[in-house]
Coordinates of C-alpha atoms and ligand atoms in Angstrom, one line a residue:
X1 CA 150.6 166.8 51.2
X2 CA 147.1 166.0 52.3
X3 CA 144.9 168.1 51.0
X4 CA 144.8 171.8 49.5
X5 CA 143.5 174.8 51.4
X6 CA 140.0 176.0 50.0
X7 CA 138.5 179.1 49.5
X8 CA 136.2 179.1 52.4
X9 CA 133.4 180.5 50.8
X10 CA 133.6 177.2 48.4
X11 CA 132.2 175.3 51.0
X12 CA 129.1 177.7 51.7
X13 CA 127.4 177.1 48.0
X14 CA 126.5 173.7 47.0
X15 CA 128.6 172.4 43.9
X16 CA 125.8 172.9 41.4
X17 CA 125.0 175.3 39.1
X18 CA 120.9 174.4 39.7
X19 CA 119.4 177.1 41.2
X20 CA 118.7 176.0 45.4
X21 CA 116.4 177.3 48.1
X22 CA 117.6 180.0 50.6
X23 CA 117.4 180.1 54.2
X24 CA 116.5 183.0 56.1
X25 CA 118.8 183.4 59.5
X26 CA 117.3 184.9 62.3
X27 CA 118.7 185.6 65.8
X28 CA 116.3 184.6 68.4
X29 CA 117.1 187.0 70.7
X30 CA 115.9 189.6 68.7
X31 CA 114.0 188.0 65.6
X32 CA 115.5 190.3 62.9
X33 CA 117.0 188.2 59.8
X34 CA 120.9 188.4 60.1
X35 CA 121.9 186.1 57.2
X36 CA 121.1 183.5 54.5
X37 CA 122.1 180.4 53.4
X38 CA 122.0 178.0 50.3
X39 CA 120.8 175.0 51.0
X40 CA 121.7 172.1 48.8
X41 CA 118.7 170.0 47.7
X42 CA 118.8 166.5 47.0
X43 CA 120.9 166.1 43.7
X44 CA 123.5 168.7 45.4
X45 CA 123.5 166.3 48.3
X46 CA 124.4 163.2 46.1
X47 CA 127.6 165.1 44.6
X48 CA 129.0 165.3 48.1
X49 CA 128.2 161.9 49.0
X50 CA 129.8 160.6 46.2
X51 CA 132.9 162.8 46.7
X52 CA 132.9 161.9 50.5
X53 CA 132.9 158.2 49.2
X54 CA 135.7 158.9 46.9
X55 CA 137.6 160.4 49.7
X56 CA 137.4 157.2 51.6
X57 CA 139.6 155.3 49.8
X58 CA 142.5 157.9 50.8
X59 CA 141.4 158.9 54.4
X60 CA 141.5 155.5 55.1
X61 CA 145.2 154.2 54.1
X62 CA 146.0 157.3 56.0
X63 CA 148.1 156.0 58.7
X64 CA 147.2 156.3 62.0
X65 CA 150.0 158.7 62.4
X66 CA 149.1 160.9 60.6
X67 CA 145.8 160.9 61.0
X68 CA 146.2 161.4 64.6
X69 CA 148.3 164.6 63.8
X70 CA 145.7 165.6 61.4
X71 CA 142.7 165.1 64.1
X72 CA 145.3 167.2 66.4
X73 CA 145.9 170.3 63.7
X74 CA 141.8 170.6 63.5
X75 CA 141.8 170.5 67.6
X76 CA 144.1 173.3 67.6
X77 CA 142.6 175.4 64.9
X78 CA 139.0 174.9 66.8
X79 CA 140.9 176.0 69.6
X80 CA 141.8 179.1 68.1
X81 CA 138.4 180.0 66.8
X82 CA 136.7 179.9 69.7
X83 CA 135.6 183.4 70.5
X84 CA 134.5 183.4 66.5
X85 CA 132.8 180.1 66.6
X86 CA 130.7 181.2 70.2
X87 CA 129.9 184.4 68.6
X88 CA 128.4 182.3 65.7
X89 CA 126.3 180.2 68.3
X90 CA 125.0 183.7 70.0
X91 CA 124.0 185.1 67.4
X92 CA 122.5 182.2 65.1
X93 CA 120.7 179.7 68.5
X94 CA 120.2 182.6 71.0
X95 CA 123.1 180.3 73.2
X96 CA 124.4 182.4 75.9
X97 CA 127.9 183.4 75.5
X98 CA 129.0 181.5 78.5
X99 CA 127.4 178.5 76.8
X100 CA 128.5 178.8 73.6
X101 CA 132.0 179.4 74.5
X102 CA 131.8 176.3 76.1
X103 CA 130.8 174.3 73.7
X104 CA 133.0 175.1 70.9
X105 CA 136.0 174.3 73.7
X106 CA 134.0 171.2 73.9
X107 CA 134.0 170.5 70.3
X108 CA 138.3 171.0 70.5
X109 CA 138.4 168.3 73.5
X110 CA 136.4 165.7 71.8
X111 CA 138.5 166.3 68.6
X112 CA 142.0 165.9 70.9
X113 CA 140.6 162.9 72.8
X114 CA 139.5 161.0 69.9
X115 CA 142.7 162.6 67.9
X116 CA 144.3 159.6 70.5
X117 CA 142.3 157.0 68.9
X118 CA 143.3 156.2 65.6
X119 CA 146.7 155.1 67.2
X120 CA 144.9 153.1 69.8
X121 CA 142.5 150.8 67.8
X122 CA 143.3 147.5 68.6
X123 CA 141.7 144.3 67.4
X124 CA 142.1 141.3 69.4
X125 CA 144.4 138.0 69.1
X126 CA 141.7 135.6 70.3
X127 CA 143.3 131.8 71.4
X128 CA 141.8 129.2 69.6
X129 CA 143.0 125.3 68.5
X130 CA 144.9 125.0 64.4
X131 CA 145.9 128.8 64.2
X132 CA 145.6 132.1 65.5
X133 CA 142.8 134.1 65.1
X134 CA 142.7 137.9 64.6
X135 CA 140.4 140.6 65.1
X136 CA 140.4 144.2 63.0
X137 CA 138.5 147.3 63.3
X138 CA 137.7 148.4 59.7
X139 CA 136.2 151.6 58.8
X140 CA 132.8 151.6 57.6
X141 CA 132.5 154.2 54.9
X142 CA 130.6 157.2 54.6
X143 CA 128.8 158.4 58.1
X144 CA 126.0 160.5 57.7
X145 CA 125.1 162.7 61.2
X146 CA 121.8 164.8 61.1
X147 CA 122.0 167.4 64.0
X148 CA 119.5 169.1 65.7
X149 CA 119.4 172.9 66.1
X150 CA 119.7 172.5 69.9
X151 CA 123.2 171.8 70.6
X152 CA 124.9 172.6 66.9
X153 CA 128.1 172.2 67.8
X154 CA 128.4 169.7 70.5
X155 CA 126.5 167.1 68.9
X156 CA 127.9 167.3 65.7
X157 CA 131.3 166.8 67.2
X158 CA 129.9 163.7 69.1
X159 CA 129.4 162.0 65.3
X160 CA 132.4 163.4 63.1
X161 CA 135.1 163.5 65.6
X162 CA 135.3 159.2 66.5
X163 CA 133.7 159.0 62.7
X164 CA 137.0 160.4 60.8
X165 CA 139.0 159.1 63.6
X166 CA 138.1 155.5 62.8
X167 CA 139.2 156.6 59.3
X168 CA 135.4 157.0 57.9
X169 CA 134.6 160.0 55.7
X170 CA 131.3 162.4 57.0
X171 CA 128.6 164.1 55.5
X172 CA 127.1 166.2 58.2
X173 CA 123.3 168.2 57.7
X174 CA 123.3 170.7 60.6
X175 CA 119.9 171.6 61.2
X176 CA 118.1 174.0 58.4
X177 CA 118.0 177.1 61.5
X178 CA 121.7 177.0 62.9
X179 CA 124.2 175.7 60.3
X180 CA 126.5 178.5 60.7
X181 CA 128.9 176.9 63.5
X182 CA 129.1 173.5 61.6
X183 CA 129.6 175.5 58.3
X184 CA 132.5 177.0 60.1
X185 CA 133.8 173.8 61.4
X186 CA 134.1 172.4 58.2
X187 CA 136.2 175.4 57.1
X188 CA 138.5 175.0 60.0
X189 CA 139.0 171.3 59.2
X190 CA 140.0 172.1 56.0
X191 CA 142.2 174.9 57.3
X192 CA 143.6 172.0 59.1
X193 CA 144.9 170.0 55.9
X194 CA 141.9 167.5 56.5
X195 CA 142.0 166.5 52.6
X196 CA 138.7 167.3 50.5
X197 CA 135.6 165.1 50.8
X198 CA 136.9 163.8 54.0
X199 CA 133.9 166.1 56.4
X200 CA 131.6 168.0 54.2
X201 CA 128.9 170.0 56.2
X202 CA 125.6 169.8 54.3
X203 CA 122.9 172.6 55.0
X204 CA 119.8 171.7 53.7
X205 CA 116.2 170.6 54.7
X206 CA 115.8 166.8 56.5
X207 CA 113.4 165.7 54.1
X208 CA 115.5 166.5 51.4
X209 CA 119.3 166.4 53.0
X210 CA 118.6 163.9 55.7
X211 CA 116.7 161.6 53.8
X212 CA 119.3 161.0 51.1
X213 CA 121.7 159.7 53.9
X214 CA 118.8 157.5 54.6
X215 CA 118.3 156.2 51.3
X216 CA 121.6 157.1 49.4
X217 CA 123.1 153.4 49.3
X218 CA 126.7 155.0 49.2
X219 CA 126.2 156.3 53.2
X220 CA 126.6 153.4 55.2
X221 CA 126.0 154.3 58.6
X222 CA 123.6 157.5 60.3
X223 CA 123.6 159.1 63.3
X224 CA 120.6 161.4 64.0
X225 CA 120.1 162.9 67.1
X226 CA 116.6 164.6 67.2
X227 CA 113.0 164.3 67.9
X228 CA 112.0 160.8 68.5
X229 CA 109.1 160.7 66.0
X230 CA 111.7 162.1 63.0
X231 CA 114.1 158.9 64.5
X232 CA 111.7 156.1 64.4
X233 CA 111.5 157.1 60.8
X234 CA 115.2 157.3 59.8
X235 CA 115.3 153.8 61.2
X236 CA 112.5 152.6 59.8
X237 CA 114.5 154.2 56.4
X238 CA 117.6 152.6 57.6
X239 CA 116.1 148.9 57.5
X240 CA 115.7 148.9 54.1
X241 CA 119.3 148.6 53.3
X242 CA 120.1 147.2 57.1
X243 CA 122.4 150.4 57.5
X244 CA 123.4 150.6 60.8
X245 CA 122.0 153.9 62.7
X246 CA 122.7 155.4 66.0
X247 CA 120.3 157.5 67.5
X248 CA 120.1 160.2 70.2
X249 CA 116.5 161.1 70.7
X250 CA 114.1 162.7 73.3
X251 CA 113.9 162.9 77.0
X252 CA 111.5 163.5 80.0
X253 CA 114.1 162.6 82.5
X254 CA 113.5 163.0 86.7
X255 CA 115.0 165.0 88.9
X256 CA 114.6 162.4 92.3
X257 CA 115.2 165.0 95.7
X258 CA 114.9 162.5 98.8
X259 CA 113.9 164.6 102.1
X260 CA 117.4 162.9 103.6
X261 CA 119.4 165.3 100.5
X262 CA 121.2 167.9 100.8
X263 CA 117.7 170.4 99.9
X264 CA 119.5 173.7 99.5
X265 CA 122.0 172.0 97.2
X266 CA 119.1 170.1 95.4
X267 CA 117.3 173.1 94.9
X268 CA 119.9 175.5 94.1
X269 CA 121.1 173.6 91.3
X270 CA 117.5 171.7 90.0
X271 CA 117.1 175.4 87.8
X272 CA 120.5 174.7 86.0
X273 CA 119.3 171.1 85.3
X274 CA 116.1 171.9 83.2
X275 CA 116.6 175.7 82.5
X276 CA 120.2 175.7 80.8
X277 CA 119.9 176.2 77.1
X278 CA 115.6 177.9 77.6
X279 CA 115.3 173.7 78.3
X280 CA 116.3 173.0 74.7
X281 CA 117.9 170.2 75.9
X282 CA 117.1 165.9 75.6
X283 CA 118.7 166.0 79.1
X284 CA 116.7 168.5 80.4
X285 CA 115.7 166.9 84.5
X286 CA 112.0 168.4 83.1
X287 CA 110.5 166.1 86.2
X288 CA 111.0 167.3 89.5
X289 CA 109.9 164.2 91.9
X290 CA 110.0 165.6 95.5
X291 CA 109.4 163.9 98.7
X292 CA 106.9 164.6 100.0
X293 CA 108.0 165.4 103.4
X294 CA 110.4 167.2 102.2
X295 CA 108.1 168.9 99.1
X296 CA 107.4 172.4 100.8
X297 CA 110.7 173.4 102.2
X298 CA 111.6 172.2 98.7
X299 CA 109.5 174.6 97.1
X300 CA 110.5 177.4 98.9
X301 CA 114.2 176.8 98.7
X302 CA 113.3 176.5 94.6
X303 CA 111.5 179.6 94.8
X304 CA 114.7 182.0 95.0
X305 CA 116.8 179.8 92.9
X306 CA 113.8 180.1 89.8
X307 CA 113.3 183.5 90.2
X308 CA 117.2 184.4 90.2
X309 CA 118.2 182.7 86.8
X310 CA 119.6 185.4 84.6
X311 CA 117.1 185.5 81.4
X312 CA 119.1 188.1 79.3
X313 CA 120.4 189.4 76.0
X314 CA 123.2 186.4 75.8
X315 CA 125.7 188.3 74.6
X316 CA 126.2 189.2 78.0
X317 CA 128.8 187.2 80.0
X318 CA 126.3 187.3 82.9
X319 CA 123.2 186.1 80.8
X320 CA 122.2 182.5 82.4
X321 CA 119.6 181.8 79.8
X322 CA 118.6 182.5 76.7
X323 CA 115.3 183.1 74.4
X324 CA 114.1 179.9 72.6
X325 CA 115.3 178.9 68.9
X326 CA 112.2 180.5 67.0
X327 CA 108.2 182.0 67.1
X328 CA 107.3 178.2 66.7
X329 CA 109.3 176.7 69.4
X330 CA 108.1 179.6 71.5
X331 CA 104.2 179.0 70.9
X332 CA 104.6 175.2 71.5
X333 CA 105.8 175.5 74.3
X334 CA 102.8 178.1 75.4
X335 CA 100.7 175.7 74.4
X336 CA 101.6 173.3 77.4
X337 CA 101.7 176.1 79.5
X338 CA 97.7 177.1 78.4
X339 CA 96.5 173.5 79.2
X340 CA 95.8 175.3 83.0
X341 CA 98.2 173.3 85.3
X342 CA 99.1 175.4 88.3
X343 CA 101.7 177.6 88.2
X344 CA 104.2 177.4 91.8
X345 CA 106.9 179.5 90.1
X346 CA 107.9 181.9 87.3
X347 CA 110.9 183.8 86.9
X348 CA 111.7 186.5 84.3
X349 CA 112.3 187.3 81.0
X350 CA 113.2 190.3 78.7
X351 CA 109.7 191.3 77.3
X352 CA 109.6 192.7 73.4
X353 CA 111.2 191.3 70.5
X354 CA 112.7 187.8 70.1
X355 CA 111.1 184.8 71.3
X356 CA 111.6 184.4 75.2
X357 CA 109.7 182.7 77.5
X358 CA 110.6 183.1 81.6
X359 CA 111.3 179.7 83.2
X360 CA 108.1 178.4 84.8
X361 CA 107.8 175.8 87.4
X362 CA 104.3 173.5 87.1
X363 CA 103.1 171.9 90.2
X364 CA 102.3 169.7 92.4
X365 CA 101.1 168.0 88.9
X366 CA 99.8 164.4 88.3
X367 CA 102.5 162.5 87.2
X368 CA 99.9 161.3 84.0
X369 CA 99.3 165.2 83.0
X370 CA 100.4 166.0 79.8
X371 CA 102.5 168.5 80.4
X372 CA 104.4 165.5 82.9
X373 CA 104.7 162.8 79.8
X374 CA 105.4 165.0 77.0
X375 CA 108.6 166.4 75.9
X376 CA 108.5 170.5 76.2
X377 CA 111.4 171.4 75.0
X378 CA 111.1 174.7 76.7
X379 CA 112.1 176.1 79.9
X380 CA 108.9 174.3 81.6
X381 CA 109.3 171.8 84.4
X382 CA 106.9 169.8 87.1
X383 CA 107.0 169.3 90.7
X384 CA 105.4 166.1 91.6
X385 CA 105.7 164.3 94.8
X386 CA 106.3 161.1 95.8
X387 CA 106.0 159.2 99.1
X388 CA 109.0 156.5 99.3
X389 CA 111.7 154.9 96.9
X390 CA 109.1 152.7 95.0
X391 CA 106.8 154.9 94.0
X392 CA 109.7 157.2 92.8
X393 CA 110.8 154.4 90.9
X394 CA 107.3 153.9 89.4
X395 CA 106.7 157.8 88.3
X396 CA 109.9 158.1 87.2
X397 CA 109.9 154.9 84.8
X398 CA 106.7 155.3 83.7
X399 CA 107.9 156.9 80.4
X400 CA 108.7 156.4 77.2
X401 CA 111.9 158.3 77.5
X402 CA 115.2 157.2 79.6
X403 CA 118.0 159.4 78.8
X404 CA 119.3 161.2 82.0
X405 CA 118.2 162.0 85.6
X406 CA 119.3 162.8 88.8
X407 CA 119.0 161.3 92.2
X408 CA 119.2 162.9 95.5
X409 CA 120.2 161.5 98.7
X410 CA 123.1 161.4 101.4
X411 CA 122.0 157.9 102.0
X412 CA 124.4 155.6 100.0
X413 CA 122.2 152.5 99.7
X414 CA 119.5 154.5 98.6
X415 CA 121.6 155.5 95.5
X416 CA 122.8 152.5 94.8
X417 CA 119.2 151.0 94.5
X418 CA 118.0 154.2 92.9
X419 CA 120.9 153.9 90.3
X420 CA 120.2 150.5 89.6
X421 CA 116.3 151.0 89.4
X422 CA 115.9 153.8 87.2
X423 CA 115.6 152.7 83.2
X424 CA 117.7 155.6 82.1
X425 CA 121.0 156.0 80.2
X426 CA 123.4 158.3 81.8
X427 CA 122.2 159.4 85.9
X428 CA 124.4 161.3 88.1
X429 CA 123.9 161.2 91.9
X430 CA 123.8 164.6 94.0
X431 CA 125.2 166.3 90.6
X432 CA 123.2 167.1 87.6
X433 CA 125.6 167.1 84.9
X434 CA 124.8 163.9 82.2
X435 CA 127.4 165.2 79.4
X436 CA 131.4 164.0 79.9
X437 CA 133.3 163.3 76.6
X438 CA 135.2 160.6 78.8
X439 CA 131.7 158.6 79.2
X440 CA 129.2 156.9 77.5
X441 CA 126.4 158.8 76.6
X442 CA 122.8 157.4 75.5
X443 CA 118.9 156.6 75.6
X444 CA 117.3 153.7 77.0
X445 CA 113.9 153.0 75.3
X446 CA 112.6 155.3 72.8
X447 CA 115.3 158.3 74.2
X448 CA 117.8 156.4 71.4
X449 CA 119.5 153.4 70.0
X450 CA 123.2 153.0 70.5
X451 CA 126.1 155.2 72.5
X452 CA 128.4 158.1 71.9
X453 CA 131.4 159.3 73.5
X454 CA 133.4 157.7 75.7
X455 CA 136.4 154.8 75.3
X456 CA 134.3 152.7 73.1
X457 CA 132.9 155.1 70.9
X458 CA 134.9 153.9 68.1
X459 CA 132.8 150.3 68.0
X460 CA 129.6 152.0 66.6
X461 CA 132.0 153.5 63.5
X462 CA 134.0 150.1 62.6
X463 CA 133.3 146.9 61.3
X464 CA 134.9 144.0 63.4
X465 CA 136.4 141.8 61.0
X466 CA 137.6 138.0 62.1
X467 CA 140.8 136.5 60.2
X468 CA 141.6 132.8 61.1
X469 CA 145.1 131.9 59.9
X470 CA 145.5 128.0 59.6
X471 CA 148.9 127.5 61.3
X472 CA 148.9 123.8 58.5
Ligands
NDP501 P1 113.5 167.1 64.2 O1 113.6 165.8 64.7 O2 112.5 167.4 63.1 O3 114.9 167.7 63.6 C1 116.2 167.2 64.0 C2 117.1 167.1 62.8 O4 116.5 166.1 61.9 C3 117.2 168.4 61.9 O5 118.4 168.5 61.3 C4 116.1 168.1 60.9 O6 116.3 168.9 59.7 C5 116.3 166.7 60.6 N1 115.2 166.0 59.9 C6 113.9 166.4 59.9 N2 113.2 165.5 59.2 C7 114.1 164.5 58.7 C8 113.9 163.3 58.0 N3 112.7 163.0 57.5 N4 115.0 162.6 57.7 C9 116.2 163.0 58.2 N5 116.4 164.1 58.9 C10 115.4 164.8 59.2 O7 113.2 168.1 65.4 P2 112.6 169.6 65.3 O8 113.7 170.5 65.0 O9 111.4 169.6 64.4 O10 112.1 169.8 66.8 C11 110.8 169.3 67.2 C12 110.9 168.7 68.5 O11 111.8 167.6 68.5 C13 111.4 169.6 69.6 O12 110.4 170.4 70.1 C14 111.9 168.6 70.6 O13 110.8 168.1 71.4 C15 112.4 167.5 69.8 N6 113.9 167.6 69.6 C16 114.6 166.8 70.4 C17 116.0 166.9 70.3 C18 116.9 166.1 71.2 O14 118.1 166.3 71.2 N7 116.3 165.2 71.9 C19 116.7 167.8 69.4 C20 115.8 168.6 68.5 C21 114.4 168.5 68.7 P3 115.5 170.3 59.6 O15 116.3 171.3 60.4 O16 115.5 170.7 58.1 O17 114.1 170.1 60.1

């Protein structure tokens, strides 16, 4: 027997009798408050840590088996909440059901592929003169994963599922605004037989929550993904004890259409690329570099694709887009739209209650405007054009940021040498999708430090350990 079933409301009030700070839970899409939730403070947050470090021992000697079934049994019960856990993500981030729906699948294919893993982590038999020499993969301890309100679900999946699969314990802090999905996630682990202490889910604030996986010398590895200015300081934190961190951070990546693309195709999709998710997203193509031969026709072929993008309540199925997280989010982005670059396109949005904002197109903009550096965050994105492959190359470079981007061109050559130029993580030619569990994911520069998903995930959640064995 692995572990006992749990009242699932145990897992919504922190395990102390101190009296904690409350949340108000608002859905975006309409602004009224729709529920509230205790946040544990800092001593709260110690208790779990130490429980999740207790845990470790047990998770792992677990054998890979059985933790692989284990991994499995929370797959399928994911898999079985999936209407419940989307309808969570609707109401609580303003995702659109189509969205949302998506990503809790997503969250049951990342737990299946790296359910594979525990069964599949290998060390290495290296040659060497007197012996043999042996590699292992050891577990690191207790992971600590901040997550951003943006992507709830996906990204916490991203940290715990290769984490416990590695045979790590987690303590997860979902942002303080959407920690309903990850709260249920835990539940369903549990559900699962996932023994106690082995993935606790943490709401709470990140100055109180967050920072004690910082400082907390019991968590020996964090994963944050979030703004970059919050990252630089978790690392900075994370120096003090040398506790290895990966981090996914911010974005200002470039959409590259070539006049030799397919235009209509360009066009038709470049919408999807920085609109999905109100442009709540670190892989948002926010930069749309043109050229400009080709930057009119562009324009006018962007024109009906903008204006068609579905801005609607999104509990519909047919809702494309929805409002942004909250009032705040809302006004900073206004503010970029108020610093009085030209507008080329808007679309629409629901008017009235709830914080939307219709997609807006900037352009042509200088590629040193503000509103062309900065991340938005919003569903705001620039035109700027560009006359051949090395300027392109310039403008789109010329950022702090490298996470994603796009290139488009039939000329194969071109997107070769395009691929290979552009200082940016995870780039997709004639497609804009960035995210693949299969693949490694991750930020050049100051978009991040380390990778997630894909084959090798595993390495950022073991220690490699070297055995020599005299053969004297
Ligand atoms: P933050 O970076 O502040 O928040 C991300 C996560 O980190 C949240 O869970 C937050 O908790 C937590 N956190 C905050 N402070 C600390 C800390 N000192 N130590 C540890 N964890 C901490 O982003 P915001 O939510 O404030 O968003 C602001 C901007 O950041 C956005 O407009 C966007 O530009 C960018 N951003 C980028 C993301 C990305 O994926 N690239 C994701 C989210 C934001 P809490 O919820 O309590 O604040």
């Amino acid at each position: 027997m692995l572990g006992p079933l749990v009242d699932s409301e145990s897992i919504r009030r922190p395990m102390t009798a101190a009296t904690l700070d409350q949340v108000e839970l608002i859905n975006p899409a309409t602004g009224d408050v729709f529920d509230r939730m205790t946040l544990f403070d800092a001593d709260a947050t110690d208790g779990a840590i130490a429980r999740a470090h207790d845990a470790f021992e047990t998770w792992r000697q677990i054998s890979p088996g059985d933790r692989a079934r284990l991994l499995h049994s929370f797959a399928a019960a994911v898999d079985a909440d999936v209407d419940n856990l989307a309808a969570l993500e609707v109401r609580n981030a303003g995702h659109t059901l189509s969205n949302a729906r998506w990503e809790a699948g997503h969250v049951r294919d990342v737990l299946s592929y790296y359910a594979a893993a525990p069964e599949r982590l290998c060390g290495k038999q290296i040659p060497v003169a007197g012996g043999v020499d042996i590699t292992f993969r050891e577990p690191i301890g207790v992971v600590g994963i901040v997550v951003p309100w943006n992507y709830p679900m996906p990204i916490a999946a991203w940290g715990f599922a290769p984490a416990l699969a590695a045979g790590n314990t987690v303590v997860l802090k979902p942002a303080e605004v959407t920690p309903l999905t990850a709260v249920r996630l835990a539940e369903l682990a549990l559900q699962a037989g996932i023994p106690e202490g082995v993935f606790t889910v943490l709401p709470g604030r990140g100055v109180e929550v967050g920072q004690r996986f910082v400082h907390n010398p019991l968590v020996k590895k964090v994963v944050f993904t979030g703004s970059t200015a919050v990252g630089k300081r978790v690392l900075a934190g994370c120096a003090d004890q040398v506790k290895p961190a990966t981090l996914e951070l911010g974005g200002k990546s470039a959409n590259i259409v070539f006049a030799d693309a397919d235009l209509e195709k360009a066009a038709r999709t470049a919408p999807y690329a920085v609109f999905d998710n109100a442009g709540q997203d670190c892989c948002a193509r926010s930069r749309i570099l043109v050229q400009r031969c080709a930057f009119d026709k562009f324009v006018e072929l962007l024109e009906p694709a903008v204006k068609g993008v579905r801005v609607e309540n999104p509990e519909l199925p047919t809702a494309e887009m929805g409002p942004l997280i909250t009032a705040a989010q809302r006004q900073r982005v206004l503010d970029y739209l108020h610093l009085g670059d030209p507008v080329a396109i808007e679309g629409n949005a629901p008017h009235g209650d709830g914080f939307w904002l219709a997609p807006t197109v900037l352009g042509p903009v200088k590629p040193t405007s503000r509103v062309a550096v900065e991340e938005i965050f919003g569903p705001v994105a620039v035109l700027i054009p560009f006359d051949d492959e090395a300027e392109a190359v310039r403008i789109s470079n010329d950022s702090v940021y490298g996470l994603s981007g796009s290139i488009w061109t039939r000329d194969i050559g071109r997107a070769l040498r395009m691929s290979k130029a552009v200082q940016s993580g995870a780039l997709s030619v004639n497609s804009n999708s960035s995210v693949r569990y299969w693949t490694p994911f991750g930020g050049f520069k100051e978009s991040g430090l380390g990778r997630e998903l894909g084959p090798d995930a595993l390495d950022a959640f073991t220690e490699e350990k070297n055995v020599f064995l005299s053969d004297d």
